[in-house]
Coordinates of C-alpha atoms in Angstrom, one line a residue:
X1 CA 0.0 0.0 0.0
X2 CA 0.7 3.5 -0.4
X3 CA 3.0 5.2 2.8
X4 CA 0.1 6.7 4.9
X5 CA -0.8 10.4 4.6
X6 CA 0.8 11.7 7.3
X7 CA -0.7 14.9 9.2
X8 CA 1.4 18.6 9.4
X9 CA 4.3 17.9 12.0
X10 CA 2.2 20.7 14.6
X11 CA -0.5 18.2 14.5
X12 CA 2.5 15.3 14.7
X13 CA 3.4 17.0 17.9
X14 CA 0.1 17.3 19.1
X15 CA 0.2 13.8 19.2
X16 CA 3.0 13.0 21.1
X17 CA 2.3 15.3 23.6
X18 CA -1.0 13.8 24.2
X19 CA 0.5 10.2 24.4
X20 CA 3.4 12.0 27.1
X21 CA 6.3 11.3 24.4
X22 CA 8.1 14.7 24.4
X23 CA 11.6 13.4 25.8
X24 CA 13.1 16.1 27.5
X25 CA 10.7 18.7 26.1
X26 CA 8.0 20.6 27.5
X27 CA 4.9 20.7 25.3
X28 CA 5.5 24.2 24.4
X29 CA 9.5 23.5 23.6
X30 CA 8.2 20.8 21.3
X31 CA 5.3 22.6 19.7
X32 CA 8.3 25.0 18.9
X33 CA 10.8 22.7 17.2
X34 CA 8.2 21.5 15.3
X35 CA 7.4 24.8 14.1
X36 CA 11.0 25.1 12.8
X37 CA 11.5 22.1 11.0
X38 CA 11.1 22.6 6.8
X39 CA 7.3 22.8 5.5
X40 CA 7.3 19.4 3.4
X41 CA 5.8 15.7 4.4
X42 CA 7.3 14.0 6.5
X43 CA 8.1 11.9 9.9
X44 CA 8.3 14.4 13.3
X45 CA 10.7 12.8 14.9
X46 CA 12.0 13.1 18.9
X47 CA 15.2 12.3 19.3
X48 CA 16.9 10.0 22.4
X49 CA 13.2 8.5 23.1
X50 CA 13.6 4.7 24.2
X51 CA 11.7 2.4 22.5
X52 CA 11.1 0.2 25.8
X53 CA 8.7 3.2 26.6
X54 CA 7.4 4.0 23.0
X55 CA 6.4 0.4 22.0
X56 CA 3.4 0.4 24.8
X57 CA 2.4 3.6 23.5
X58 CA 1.4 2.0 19.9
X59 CA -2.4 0.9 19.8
X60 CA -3.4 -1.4 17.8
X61 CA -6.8 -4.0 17.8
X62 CA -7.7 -1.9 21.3
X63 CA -4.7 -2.8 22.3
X64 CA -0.9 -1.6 23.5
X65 CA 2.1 -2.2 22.0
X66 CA 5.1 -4.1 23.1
X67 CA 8.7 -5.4 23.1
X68 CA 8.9 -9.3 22.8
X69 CA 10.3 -10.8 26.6
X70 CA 13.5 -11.7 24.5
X71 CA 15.2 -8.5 23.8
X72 CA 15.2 -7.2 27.0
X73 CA 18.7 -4.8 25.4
X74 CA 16.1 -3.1 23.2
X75 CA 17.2 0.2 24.2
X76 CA 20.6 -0.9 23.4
X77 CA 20.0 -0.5 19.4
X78 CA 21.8 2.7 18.6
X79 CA 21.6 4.5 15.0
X80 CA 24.2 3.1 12.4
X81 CA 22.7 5.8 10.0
X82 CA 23.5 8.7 10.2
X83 CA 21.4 11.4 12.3
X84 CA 21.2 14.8 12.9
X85 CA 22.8 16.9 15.7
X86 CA 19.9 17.9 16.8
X87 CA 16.9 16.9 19.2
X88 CA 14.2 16.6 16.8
X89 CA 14.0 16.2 13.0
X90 CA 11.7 15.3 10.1
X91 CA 12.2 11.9 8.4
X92 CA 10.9 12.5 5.1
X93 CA 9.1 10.5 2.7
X94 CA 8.7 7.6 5.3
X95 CA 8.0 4.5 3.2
X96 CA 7.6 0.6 4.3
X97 CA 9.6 -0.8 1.9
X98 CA 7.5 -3.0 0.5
X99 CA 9.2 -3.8 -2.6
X100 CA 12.2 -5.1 -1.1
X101 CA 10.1 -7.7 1.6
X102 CA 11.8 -11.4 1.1
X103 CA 14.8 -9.5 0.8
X104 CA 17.6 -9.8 3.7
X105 CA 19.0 -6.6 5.6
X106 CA 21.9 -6.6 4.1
X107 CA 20.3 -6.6 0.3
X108 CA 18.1 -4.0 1.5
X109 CA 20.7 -1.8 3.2
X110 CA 23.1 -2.2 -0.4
X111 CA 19.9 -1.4 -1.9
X112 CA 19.3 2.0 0.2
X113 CA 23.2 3.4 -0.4
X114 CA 22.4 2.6 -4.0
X115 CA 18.8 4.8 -4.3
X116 CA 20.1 7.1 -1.8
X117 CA 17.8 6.5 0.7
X118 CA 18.2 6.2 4.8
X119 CA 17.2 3.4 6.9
X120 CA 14.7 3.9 9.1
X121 CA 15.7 3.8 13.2
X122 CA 14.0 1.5 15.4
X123 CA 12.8 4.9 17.4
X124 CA 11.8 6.1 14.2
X125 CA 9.3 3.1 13.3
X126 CA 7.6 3.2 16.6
X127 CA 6.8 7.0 16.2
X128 CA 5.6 6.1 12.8
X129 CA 3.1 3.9 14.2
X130 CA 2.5 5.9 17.4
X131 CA 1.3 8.6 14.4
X132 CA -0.1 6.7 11.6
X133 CA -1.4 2.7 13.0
X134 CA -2.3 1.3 9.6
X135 CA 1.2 1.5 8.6
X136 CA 1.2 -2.0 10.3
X137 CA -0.5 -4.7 8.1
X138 CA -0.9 -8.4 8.4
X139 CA 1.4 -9.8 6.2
X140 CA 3.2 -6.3 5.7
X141 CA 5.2 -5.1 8.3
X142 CA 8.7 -3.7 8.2
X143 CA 12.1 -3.6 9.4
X144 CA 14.4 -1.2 11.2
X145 CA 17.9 -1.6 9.9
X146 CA 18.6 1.6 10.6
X147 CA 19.4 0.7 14.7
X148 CA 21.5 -2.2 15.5
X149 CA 23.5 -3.0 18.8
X150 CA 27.6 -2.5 18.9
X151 CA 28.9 -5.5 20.8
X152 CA 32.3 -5.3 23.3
X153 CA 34.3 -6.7 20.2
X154 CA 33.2 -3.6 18.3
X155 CA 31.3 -6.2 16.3
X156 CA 27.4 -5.7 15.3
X157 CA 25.2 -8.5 16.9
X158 CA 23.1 -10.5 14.7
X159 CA 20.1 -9.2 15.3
X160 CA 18.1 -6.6 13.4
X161 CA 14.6 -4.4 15.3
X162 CA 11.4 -4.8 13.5
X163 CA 7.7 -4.0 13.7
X164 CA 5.1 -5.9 13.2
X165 CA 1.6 -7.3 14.7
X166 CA 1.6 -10.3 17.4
X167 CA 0.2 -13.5 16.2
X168 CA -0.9 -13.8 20.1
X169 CA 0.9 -17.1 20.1
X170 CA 4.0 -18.2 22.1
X171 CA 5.6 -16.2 24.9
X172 CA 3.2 -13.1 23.5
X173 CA -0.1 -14.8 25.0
X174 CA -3.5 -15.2 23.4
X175 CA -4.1 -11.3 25.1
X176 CA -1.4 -9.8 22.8
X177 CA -3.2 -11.2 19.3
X178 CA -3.1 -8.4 16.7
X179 CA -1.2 -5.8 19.2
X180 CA 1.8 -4.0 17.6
X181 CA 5.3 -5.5 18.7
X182 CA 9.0 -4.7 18.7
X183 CA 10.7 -7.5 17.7
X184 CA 13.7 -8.8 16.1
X185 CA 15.1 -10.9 13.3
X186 CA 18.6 -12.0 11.8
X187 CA 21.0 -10.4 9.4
X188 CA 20.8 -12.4 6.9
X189 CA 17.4 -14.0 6.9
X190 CA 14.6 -13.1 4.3
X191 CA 11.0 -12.5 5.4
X192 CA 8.3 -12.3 2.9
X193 CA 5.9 -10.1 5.2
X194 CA 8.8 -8.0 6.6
X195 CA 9.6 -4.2 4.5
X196 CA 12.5 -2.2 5.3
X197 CA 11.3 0.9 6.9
X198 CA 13.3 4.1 4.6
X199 CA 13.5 8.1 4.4
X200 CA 14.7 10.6 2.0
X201 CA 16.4 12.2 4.5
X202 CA 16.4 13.3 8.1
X203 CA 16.1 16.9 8.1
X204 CA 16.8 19.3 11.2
X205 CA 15.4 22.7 11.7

């Protein structure tokens, strides 16, 4: 599907103040920075929000979102793209990356360099969703590549964030079913019902 149509980032911030995700800012402080940021569509973004605290925030199926019980380091996926200095920023032209599902992380990150596009951070997905909840489809979800975790050995881990809606089965429980989750998948694997979540760039006020 087409990305959804997202509202004017002073309505975007009207949003996140409403849900309490302002970061450090006061409503008014945020209400500001939006203000500032270029007039084109795009993805109001807060900077240094953790996702352990934005994932509940998500609604979805009347109820909240959620980070599956095994990546308890989910605040631990920092951005590997690159960000502005600054505390909030506009991801524009947000897009699910449908195109490249059944394609593995690493395809769709060589893929991104070569179209000039930006992976999407895990922090950025769940504000997507937090703003727009029909970005999240059965069958058409999408990836995060944009956030991975640096291990001791300066090595990344194998894992890659992702969002997508709970099947209610397993360690989720039958009370999660159709809820929005955090979750994770491998570096190389292929998924045929995972995107890769992009921008056209992260632009700061």
């Amino acid at each position: 599907m087409p990305a959804p149509v997202l509202p004017p980032v002073t309505d975007q911030a009207e949003r996140l103040i409403s849900l309490g995700a302002t970061g450090a800012f006061t409503p008014d402080a945020l209400r500001s920075e939006a203000a500032a940021l270029p007039d084109r569509p795009g993805l109001l973004v807060v900077g240094g929000l953790r996702p352990s605290e934005l994932a509940p925030l998500m609604r979805r199926a009347d109820r909240p979102g959620f980070v599956v019980e095994d990546m308890t380091d989910v605040d631990d996926f920092a951005p590997v793209a690159e960000v502005p200095d600054a505390a909030v920023w506009l991801l524009a032209d947000p897009d699910r990356g449908d195109l490249l599902a059944n394609a593995s992380p690493a395809e769709a990150d060589a893929r991104f360099t070569q179209d000039g596009r930006t992976p999407m951070l895990l922090t950025e997905g769940v504000q997507w969703v937090l703003q727009a909840p029909e970005v999240l489809e059965r069958n058409s979800c999408f990836m995060t590549i944009g956030s991975r975790v640096r291990r001791p050995s300066g090595r990344f881990d194998a894992r890659t964030p992702a969002v997508w809606i709970s099947g209610g089965t397993g360690r989720d429980g039958r009370e999660r079913k159709d809820a929005a989750k955090v979750g994770w998948c491998w570096w190389n694997n292929r998924h045929t019902w995972l995107g890769f979540g992009s921008g056209s760039a992260r632009l700061a006020g």
